[in-house]
XYZ file of C-alpha atoms in Angstrom:
554
model
C 34.483 -22.908 -15.580
C 32.153 -24.541 -18.125
C 33.411 -24.834 -21.683
C 32.693 -21.489 -23.429
C 29.892 -21.803 -25.976
C 29.724 -18.147 -27.028
C 32.174 -15.289 -26.741
C 30.971 -11.770 -27.529
C 34.000 -9.532 -28.099
C 35.130 -6.173 -29.495
C 32.255 -4.384 -27.785
C 31.426 -1.662 -25.310
C 29.835 -3.511 -22.414
C 27.851 -1.600 -19.793
C 27.703 -4.147 -17.000
C 25.499 -2.357 -14.408
C 27.472 -4.177 -11.715
C 28.122 -2.703 -8.284
C 31.523 -1.358 -9.328
C 30.070 0.374 -12.419
C 32.740 -1.408 -14.439
C 33.091 -1.473 -18.219
C 34.182 -4.411 -20.335
C 34.828 -5.433 -23.926
C 33.810 -9.074 -23.970
C 31.681 -11.710 -22.230
C 31.647 -15.496 -22.204
C 28.425 -17.556 -22.204
C 28.016 -21.234 -21.345
C 24.947 -23.209 -20.303
C 22.756 -20.137 -20.524
C 24.915 -18.309 -17.981
C 27.530 -15.569 -18.118
C 30.762 -17.228 -17.009
C 33.322 -14.459 -17.597
C 33.412 -10.721 -18.275
C 36.487 -8.702 -19.149
C 38.853 -7.335 -21.760
C 39.158 -8.815 -25.232
C 42.615 -10.371 -24.816
C 41.738 -12.057 -21.530
C 38.330 -13.345 -22.615
C 39.230 -14.462 -26.141
C 41.975 -16.639 -24.718
C 39.251 -18.784 -23.089
C 37.886 -19.924 -26.461
C 37.877 -23.647 -27.171
C 37.403 -25.725 -30.334
C 33.613 -25.414 -30.321
C 33.311 -21.819 -29.163
C 31.309 -19.500 -31.406
C 32.907 -16.058 -31.638
C 30.552 -13.067 -32.056
C 32.261 -9.833 -33.104
C 30.231 -6.903 -31.766
C 32.006 -4.503 -34.098
C 32.434 -1.918 -31.385
C 28.718 -2.006 -30.609
C 27.203 -1.444 -27.173
C 26.046 -4.385 -25.075
C 24.067 -3.914 -21.884
C 21.883 -6.025 -19.585
C 18.405 -6.934 -20.749
C 15.809 -4.345 -19.768
C 13.791 -5.224 -16.654
C 10.237 -3.814 -16.793
C 8.947 -3.590 -13.218
C 5.333 -2.816 -14.141
C 3.313 -3.926 -17.122
C 0.124 -5.780 -17.979
C 1.740 -7.971 -20.586
C -1.161 -10.212 -21.520
C -3.426 -7.226 -22.010
C -0.738 -5.734 -24.244
C -0.500 -8.878 -26.340
C -4.277 -9.085 -26.533
C -4.465 -5.481 -27.692
C -1.932 -6.151 -30.435
C -3.660 -9.271 -31.730
C -7.364 -8.687 -31.307
C -8.423 -5.171 -30.353
C -9.396 -1.846 -31.870
C -6.421 0.484 -31.550
C -6.951 4.104 -30.566
C -4.429 6.802 -29.676
C -4.854 8.958 -26.554
C -4.226 12.019 -28.723
C -7.299 11.311 -30.889
C -10.222 13.732 -30.829
C -13.716 12.655 -29.795
C -14.819 12.610 -33.438
C -11.782 10.554 -34.459
C -12.609 7.965 -31.803
C -16.164 7.716 -33.134
C -14.896 7.312 -36.686
C -12.529 4.513 -35.631
C -15.433 2.706 -33.945
C -17.586 3.157 -37.051
C -14.879 1.667 -39.284
C -14.255 -1.311 -36.971
C -17.958 -2.100 -36.640
C -18.275 -2.133 -40.428
C -15.776 -5.021 -40.653
C -16.945 -6.979 -37.586
C -19.501 -9.800 -37.678
C -22.988 -8.626 -36.679
C -23.548 -8.552 -32.938
C -19.888 -9.209 -31.969
C -18.137 -7.037 -29.386
C -15.869 -4.225 -30.527
C -13.397 -3.460 -27.760
C -10.003 -1.876 -27.251
C -8.536 1.556 -26.595
C -7.069 3.833 -25.544
C -8.914 7.160 -25.433
C -7.296 10.147 -23.755
C -8.170 11.380 -20.279
C -8.801 14.853 -21.695
C -12.045 13.447 -23.165
C -13.454 12.180 -19.880
C -15.916 15.052 -19.303
C -17.301 14.850 -22.841
C -17.550 11.062 -22.757
C -19.544 11.233 -19.523
C -22.499 12.970 -21.218
C -25.725 11.274 -22.297
C -25.413 12.983 -25.702
C -22.034 11.283 -26.228
C -23.620 7.894 -25.550
C -26.147 8.630 -28.296
C -23.325 9.449 -30.716
C -21.503 6.196 -29.843
C -24.725 4.257 -30.363
C -25.205 5.871 -33.765
C -21.849 4.644 -35.109
C -21.929 1.172 -33.537
C -25.386 -0.135 -34.416
C -26.067 -3.581 -32.914
C -22.449 -4.100 -31.842
C -21.676 -3.881 -28.111
C -18.674 -1.571 -27.630
C -16.176 -1.199 -24.776
C -13.280 1.273 -24.925
C -10.569 1.684 -22.249
C -9.050 5.040 -21.292
C -5.362 5.914 -21.030
C -5.241 5.104 -17.317
C -6.916 1.710 -17.934
C -9.068 2.485 -14.884
C -12.201 3.559 -16.778
C -14.352 2.238 -19.623
C -16.729 3.804 -22.146
C -19.488 1.497 -23.361
C -22.502 1.904 -25.623
C -26.152 1.145 -24.899
C -25.994 -2.387 -26.315
C -23.063 -3.119 -23.982
C -24.954 -1.682 -21.001
C -27.826 -4.027 -21.870
C -25.556 -7.097 -22.046
C -23.760 -6.125 -18.835
C -27.130 -5.718 -17.109
C -26.832 -2.045 -16.192
C -29.974 0.091 -16.054
C -31.167 3.096 -14.055
C -31.685 0.940 -10.973
C -28.303 -0.824 -10.957
C -26.329 0.100 -7.824
C -22.694 1.184 -8.067
C -20.264 -1.647 -7.328
C -17.947 -1.259 -4.352
C -15.103 1.163 -5.167
C -16.615 1.944 -8.550
C -19.130 4.277 -10.167
C -21.631 4.006 -12.994
C -21.836 7.575 -14.216
C -25.443 8.711 -14.602
C -27.291 11.572 -16.214
C -28.106 14.167 -13.551
C -31.686 14.667 -14.771
C -32.806 11.159 -15.772
C -30.562 8.917 -13.660
C -29.801 6.784 -16.726
C -26.294 5.421 -17.219
C -24.255 7.546 -19.628
C -21.906 4.728 -20.630
C -18.888 5.887 -18.570
C -17.790 3.290 -15.991
C -15.236 4.415 -13.411
C -12.757 2.280 -11.466
C -14.216 -1.077 -10.274
C -17.324 -0.598 -12.413
C -14.983 -1.226 -15.360
C -14.821 -4.864 -14.320
C -18.492 -5.322 -15.181
C -17.698 -4.518 -18.807
C -14.524 -6.601 -18.929
C -16.391 -9.644 -17.594
C -19.086 -9.258 -20.240
C -16.449 -9.178 -22.993
C -14.687 -12.255 -21.606
C -17.969 -14.184 -21.459
C -18.335 -13.638 -25.204
C -14.977 -15.266 -26.071
C -15.407 -19.055 -26.530
C -11.675 -19.911 -26.608
C -10.483 -17.605 -23.837
C -7.719 -19.890 -22.491
C -6.160 -20.348 -25.939
C -6.522 -16.652 -26.649
C -4.768 -15.852 -23.370
C -1.838 -18.095 -24.288
C -1.589 -16.506 -27.727
C -1.745 -13.036 -26.158
C 0.933 -13.935 -23.616
C 3.195 -15.377 -26.321
C 2.776 -12.293 -28.493
C 3.376 -9.980 -25.543
C 6.733 -11.550 -24.734
C 7.743 -11.318 -28.407
C 6.986 -7.589 -28.292
C 8.861 -7.160 -25.004
C 11.898 -9.021 -26.379
C 11.816 -6.714 -29.404
C 12.317 -3.728 -27.106
C 15.111 -5.475 -25.215
C 13.044 -6.642 -22.221
C 14.161 -9.959 -20.714
C 12.405 -9.750 -17.327
C 9.156 -8.129 -16.272
C 6.653 -7.893 -13.465
C 3.037 -8.363 -14.423
C 1.296 -5.830 -12.210
C -2.086 -7.551 -11.768
C -1.883 -11.282 -12.433
C -5.272 -12.975 -12.300
C -5.684 -16.756 -12.353
C -6.219 -16.992 -16.153
C -3.025 -14.987 -16.668
C -1.102 -17.279 -14.308
C -2.423 -20.304 -16.167
C -1.283 -18.896 -19.510
C 2.193 -18.008 -18.210
C 2.761 -21.410 -16.606
C 1.500 -23.249 -19.699
C 3.893 -21.329 -21.947
C 6.868 -21.881 -19.663
C 6.195 -25.617 -19.333
C 6.177 -25.751 -23.130
C 9.561 -23.914 -23.184
C 7.968 -20.917 -24.912
C 8.436 -18.184 -22.283
C 11.478 -16.097 -23.213
C 11.729 -13.974 -20.099
C 11.559 -13.941 -16.316
C 8.074 -13.038 -15.080
C 7.251 -11.968 -11.533
C 3.509 -12.185 -10.913
C 1.458 -9.857 -8.688
C -1.638 -11.621 -7.333
C -4.558 -9.232 -6.678
C -5.897 -9.058 -3.147
C -9.004 -7.109 -4.215
C -11.517 -7.268 -7.029
C -9.662 -5.998 -10.060
C -10.433 -3.518 -12.806
C -10.923 -6.556 -15.067
C -13.554 -7.968 -12.704
C -11.661 -11.124 -11.730
C -13.619 -13.263 -9.267
C -10.781 -15.246 -7.703
C -8.705 -12.819 -5.634
C -7.084 -12.577 -2.215
C -6.552 -15.680 -0.095
C -8.298 -17.983 -2.576
C -5.793 -17.024 -5.277
C -2.719 -16.787 -3.064
C -3.184 -20.341 -1.767
C -2.930 -21.641 -5.365
C 0.209 -19.776 -6.340
C 2.692 -22.659 -6.062
C 0.665 -24.648 -8.605
C 1.784 -22.152 -11.232
C 5.361 -21.554 -10.124
C 7.836 -22.545 -12.825
C 11.479 -21.779 -13.523
C 10.616 -18.424 -15.059
C 7.248 -17.614 -13.442
C 7.575 -16.270 -9.907
C 4.211 -15.560 -8.164
C 5.918 -13.638 -5.358
C 3.889 -10.421 -4.974
C 0.445 -9.454 -3.713
C -1.147 -6.508 -5.564
C -3.158 -3.915 -3.644
C -4.924 -0.746 -4.775
C -4.872 2.190 -2.350
C -6.570 4.605 -4.743
C -7.570 5.304 -8.331
C -6.106 7.954 -10.643
C -5.921 11.767 -10.422
C -7.499 12.333 -13.850
C -10.902 11.223 -12.505
C -10.259 12.600 -8.991
C -10.055 9.095 -7.522
C -6.441 9.383 -6.347
C -6.130 10.020 -2.593
C -4.390 13.401 -2.206
C -3.134 15.383 0.789
C -4.379 18.666 -0.709
C -7.707 19.320 -2.455
C -8.544 18.940 -6.115
C -9.845 21.913 -8.061
C -13.344 22.778 -6.925
C -16.315 21.333 -8.809
C -20.051 21.760 -8.419
C -20.498 18.153 -7.313
C -17.435 17.735 -5.070
C -17.072 21.232 -3.664
C -13.863 23.029 -2.756
C -12.169 20.633 -0.341
C -12.356 17.189 -1.958
C -9.102 15.190 -1.693
C -10.235 11.739 -2.832
C -10.528 8.695 -0.604
C -8.248 5.705 0.027
C -9.624 2.295 -0.922
C -8.030 0.447 2.017
C -7.794 1.491 5.652
C -4.355 1.510 7.253
C -5.281 -1.367 9.650
C -6.429 -3.514 6.701
C -3.287 -2.636 4.759
C -1.134 -3.583 7.762
C -2.874 -6.965 7.851
C -2.220 -7.550 4.141
C 1.458 -6.613 4.384
C 1.915 -8.838 7.429
C 0.158 -11.675 5.614
C 2.415 -11.220 2.591
C 5.529 -11.455 4.730
C 4.138 -14.514 6.512
C 3.823 -16.161 3.078
C 7.354 -14.935 2.182
C 5.829 -12.608 -0.405
C 6.044 -8.887 -1.070
C 3.411 -6.275 -1.864
C 3.029 -3.969 -4.858
C 0.676 -1.175 -3.823
C -0.927 1.088 -6.426
C -0.694 4.688 -5.149
C -1.145 7.649 -7.482
C -1.893 10.237 -4.787
C 0.457 11.489 -2.079
C -2.046 10.615 0.674
C -2.139 7.014 -0.591
C 1.674 6.939 -0.596
C 1.804 8.247 2.984
C -0.796 5.736 4.217
C 1.130 2.888 2.602
C 4.426 3.983 4.114
C 2.700 4.268 7.508
C 1.368 0.715 7.177
C 4.766 -0.669 6.156
C 6.295 1.221 9.093
C 3.913 -0.575 11.453
C 4.833 -3.986 10.019
C 8.545 -3.132 10.157
C 8.104 -2.313 13.857
C 7.267 -5.930 14.666
C 8.779 -7.868 11.727
C 11.876 -5.809 11.034
C 13.381 -5.911 7.552
C 15.232 -9.201 7.902
C 12.191 -11.416 7.589
C 13.549 -13.790 4.985
C 11.706 -12.409 1.965
C 14.159 -9.709 1.018
C 11.399 -7.454 2.358
C 11.517 -4.861 -0.419
C 7.917 -3.862 -0.992
C 6.916 -1.617 -3.906
C 4.822 1.523 -4.185
C 3.608 1.666 -7.779
C 3.208 5.011 -9.607
C 5.007 6.934 -6.875
C 4.508 10.200 -8.765
C 2.942 12.512 -6.206
C 4.954 12.170 -2.987
C 5.159 14.671 -0.140
C 8.795 15.812 0.378
C 8.775 14.556 3.975
C 7.920 11.042 2.771
C 10.725 10.660 0.230
C 13.450 9.634 2.746
C 11.078 7.026 4.184
C 11.418 4.868 1.055
C 15.021 4.010 1.880
C 14.431 3.909 5.642
C 11.614 1.379 5.223
C 13.193 -0.566 2.307
C 10.452 0.378 -0.158
C 11.051 0.566 -3.906
C 9.532 3.322 -6.020
C 7.914 1.693 -9.073
C 8.060 4.521 -11.636
C 6.156 4.962 -14.905
C 8.366 7.371 -16.862
C 6.702 6.859 -20.244
C 3.379 8.312 -19.085
C 4.319 11.323 -16.989
C 6.028 13.819 -19.253
C 3.997 16.565 -20.990
C 1.112 14.900 -22.836
C -2.607 14.045 -22.615
C -2.452 12.533 -19.120
C -0.540 15.486 -17.685
C -3.006 17.893 -19.287
C -5.894 15.999 -17.667
C -4.096 16.037 -14.295
C -3.677 19.829 -14.561
C -7.414 20.101 -15.143
C -8.077 18.202 -11.901
C -5.290 19.462 -9.618
C -4.065 23.052 -9.110
C -1.219 23.626 -11.549
C 1.482 24.390 -8.986
C 0.841 21.001 -7.368
C 0.151 19.106 -10.595
C 3.608 19.940 -11.952
C 5.427 18.725 -8.835
C 5.220 15.247 -10.290
C 7.780 12.407 -10.233
C 10.510 13.733 -7.873
C 13.232 11.497 -9.318
C 16.307 13.488 -8.301
C 14.963 13.826 -4.777
C 14.439 10.053 -4.633
C 17.978 9.512 -5.893
C 19.490 11.963 -3.406
C 17.637 10.184 -0.594
C 19.066 6.810 -1.654
C 15.684 5.317 -2.554
C 15.580 2.234 -4.774
C 13.943 3.312 -8.040
C 12.743 0.864 -10.678
C 11.095 1.674 -14.004
C 8.092 0.116 -15.707
C 6.150 0.793 -18.871
C 2.608 0.183 -17.570
C 1.906 -1.159 -21.067
C -0.788 -1.125 -22.508
C -1.564 2.149 -20.723
C 1.095 3.265 -23.213
C 0.938 2.044 -26.802
C 4.037 -0.138 -26.515
C 6.617 -1.003 -23.844
C 9.443 0.971 -25.464
C 11.900 1.724 -22.626
C 13.903 4.218 -24.654
C 11.083 6.753 -24.468
C 11.194 6.532 -20.683
C 14.996 6.611 -20.556
C 15.098 9.837 -22.569
C 12.221 11.359 -20.598
C 13.908 10.726 -17.254
C 16.954 12.634 -18.482
C 15.294 15.497 -20.399
C 11.958 15.676 -18.499
C 10.455 16.375 -21.929
C 8.164 14.349 -24.153
C 10.279 12.546 -26.779
C 7.342 12.657 -29.177
C 6.569 15.854 -31.037
C 3.543 17.979 -30.267
C 4.088 18.676 -26.570
C 6.330 21.532 -25.594
C 8.025 22.294 -22.299
C 9.644 20.261 -19.551
C 7.980 18.823 -16.469
C 9.859 19.870 -13.309
C 13.257 19.806 -15.073
C 15.136 20.133 -11.763
C 14.303 16.458 -11.188
C 16.271 15.180 -14.211
C 18.711 12.276 -13.814
C 21.922 11.249 -15.609
C 22.110 8.372 -18.110
C 24.017 5.876 -15.980
C 21.572 6.269 -13.095
C 18.637 5.784 -15.466
C 20.135 2.676 -17.081
C 20.549 1.149 -13.635
C 16.927 2.004 -12.834
C 15.924 0.039 -15.946
C 18.139 -2.974 -15.246
C 19.755 -3.967 -11.967
C 17.543 -1.768 -9.756
C 14.361 -3.194 -11.226
C 15.692 -6.734 -10.827
C 16.430 -5.983 -7.172
C 12.949 -4.545 -6.630
C 11.434 -7.730 -8.108
C 13.602 -10.148 -6.136
C 15.585 -11.278 -9.197
C 18.927 -9.581 -8.577
C 20.690 -12.906 -8.010
C 19.551 -14.055 -11.474
C 19.562 -11.103 -13.836
C 19.786 -7.315 -14.207
C 23.537 -6.968 -14.674
C 26.283 -8.526 -16.775
C 28.277 -10.509 -14.228
C 29.680 -14.008 -14.004
C 27.118 -16.329 -12.449
C 24.048 -14.544 -13.784
C 21.682 -15.515 -16.586
C 22.976 -14.554 -20.026
C 20.319 -11.865 -20.555
C 21.631 -8.930 -22.580
C 20.956 -6.740 -25.578
C 22.938 -5.181 -28.399
C 21.834 -1.649 -29.344
C 22.498 0.420 -32.441
C 24.485 3.211 -30.763
C 26.824 4.132 -27.958
C 24.281 5.498 -25.504
C 26.928 7.557 -23.702
C 27.901 9.291 -26.952
C 24.284 10.023 -27.915
C 22.600 13.382 -27.330
C 19.946 12.963 -24.610
C 17.157 14.136 -26.915
C 17.996 11.304 -29.339
C 18.067 8.410 -26.883
C 14.436 7.553 -27.695
C 15.570 6.680 -31.234
C 17.636 3.753 -29.908
C 16.911 0.408 -31.575
C 17.629 -3.032 -30.184
C 19.584 -5.033 -32.741
C 19.399 -8.314 -30.845
C 18.073 -9.639 -27.545
C 19.512 -12.668 -25.755
C 17.788 -14.594 -22.981
C 19.639 -17.382 -21.162
C 22.214 -17.319 -23.946
C 19.611 -17.799 -26.701
C 18.868 -15.114 -29.262
C 15.158 -14.298 -28.907
C 15.041 -11.187 -31.084
C 16.900 -9.894 -34.116
C 16.067 -6.563 -35.741
C 14.500 -7.005 -39.160
């Protein structure tokens, strides 16, 4: 064993190992955990230069592993963007835009978010565009919604983007238009959002440096919430470049698994699919792992773009039997999954509707029939946002070695759930996130924040919500399908070792065991002695990555 550099003792250590063991002390050397055990046994390993850290009875657990975020976008939002809350009224959003425009140089873009899905019908009106124009003057404006799939822009932005009454809808996207005049109303759905994002990026002269600063800030924020490993859910080439540059400068304090988009993205990235995948090894570093291909099977239920097995509520435009449409055919999806496995990669497939989930499982089933599961890549593919899942499909996750990438911070009662209820019949809308059924079926569940769809990547909100099925924030009453609640130990594993396994990092991190990276956090309470409805108040006192302290509570 290497000479002990650090010994953390007199603690309550939740290891998340396979035996569900508890410990009191750990030994760190060379950035690795080299021993775990009881105080008397571990303290006896100390040498002349060993630093002893008394935990004072505090709780130590593995670093949080966030299986789904958009970290650079989160850092960018923190540093540069207008901040809105999804609970804000239409008038409050307009007032925030007015105030930001008043302090922004003439003609510069004002962009940010997020506005709540409950505003989507109002924002889609021509009269709302006129109100946005009135408060923004000569400034082009772009505002993202709480799903990050849609954008609201003003008339100056439409002009700069090049959208007029004759502009055709992009593939898999829609430019919402006034029914009478045909003019764009300023609401851009799905892939049309990329037109706005590209226009904003063209206006930034130092984009590469801004991306690095955003990436650096994002990891600082993640470390502050105890996150030491994460999967970026849609990693375009500029994001890869920023990650690799930071890591080569020894400034990346976390493991990052990258998901390379196979299709045009919501940000409008040009380099996708094979052209991006072939470059991935150029950006592989010790901590950056470009090991996933990202695919989108559908949109989101709030705008009726999720592919569902049963119809949405009837509307005048879509009629009584509209279920949404998948974005990829099963044969094309089979080809992408087979290609991923040929490249020793995995897929992360965005599916918010139960029809999209079923199609993806069917495609993976086809590939399993000729590749099997022992294909040398670990073979665990991910279905992201597995919230609406038909009961018959739940056992297929384990049978096909598919991980459920969950987004617990966004599903409990709140603005998004209210918007889903407006689109989907209530009895179906509330059968959302069948966590206990997944657990009973032995499915691998991993949790992600989907930040900046949520304001910050605070895992403790999701941990409490998985246990209570209630919104930890005030203002939203009731529980969402409370029969699907989980216990604390199961949830902590979902946020640590399970997520590491789903990302292909379980040999490196996710649990406190000898031979793994010294990635762990000290929290301000014994989680197992805390009332479930107070878990969201948990604070991270310190975060350690590879045996280095990367966060200390102020």
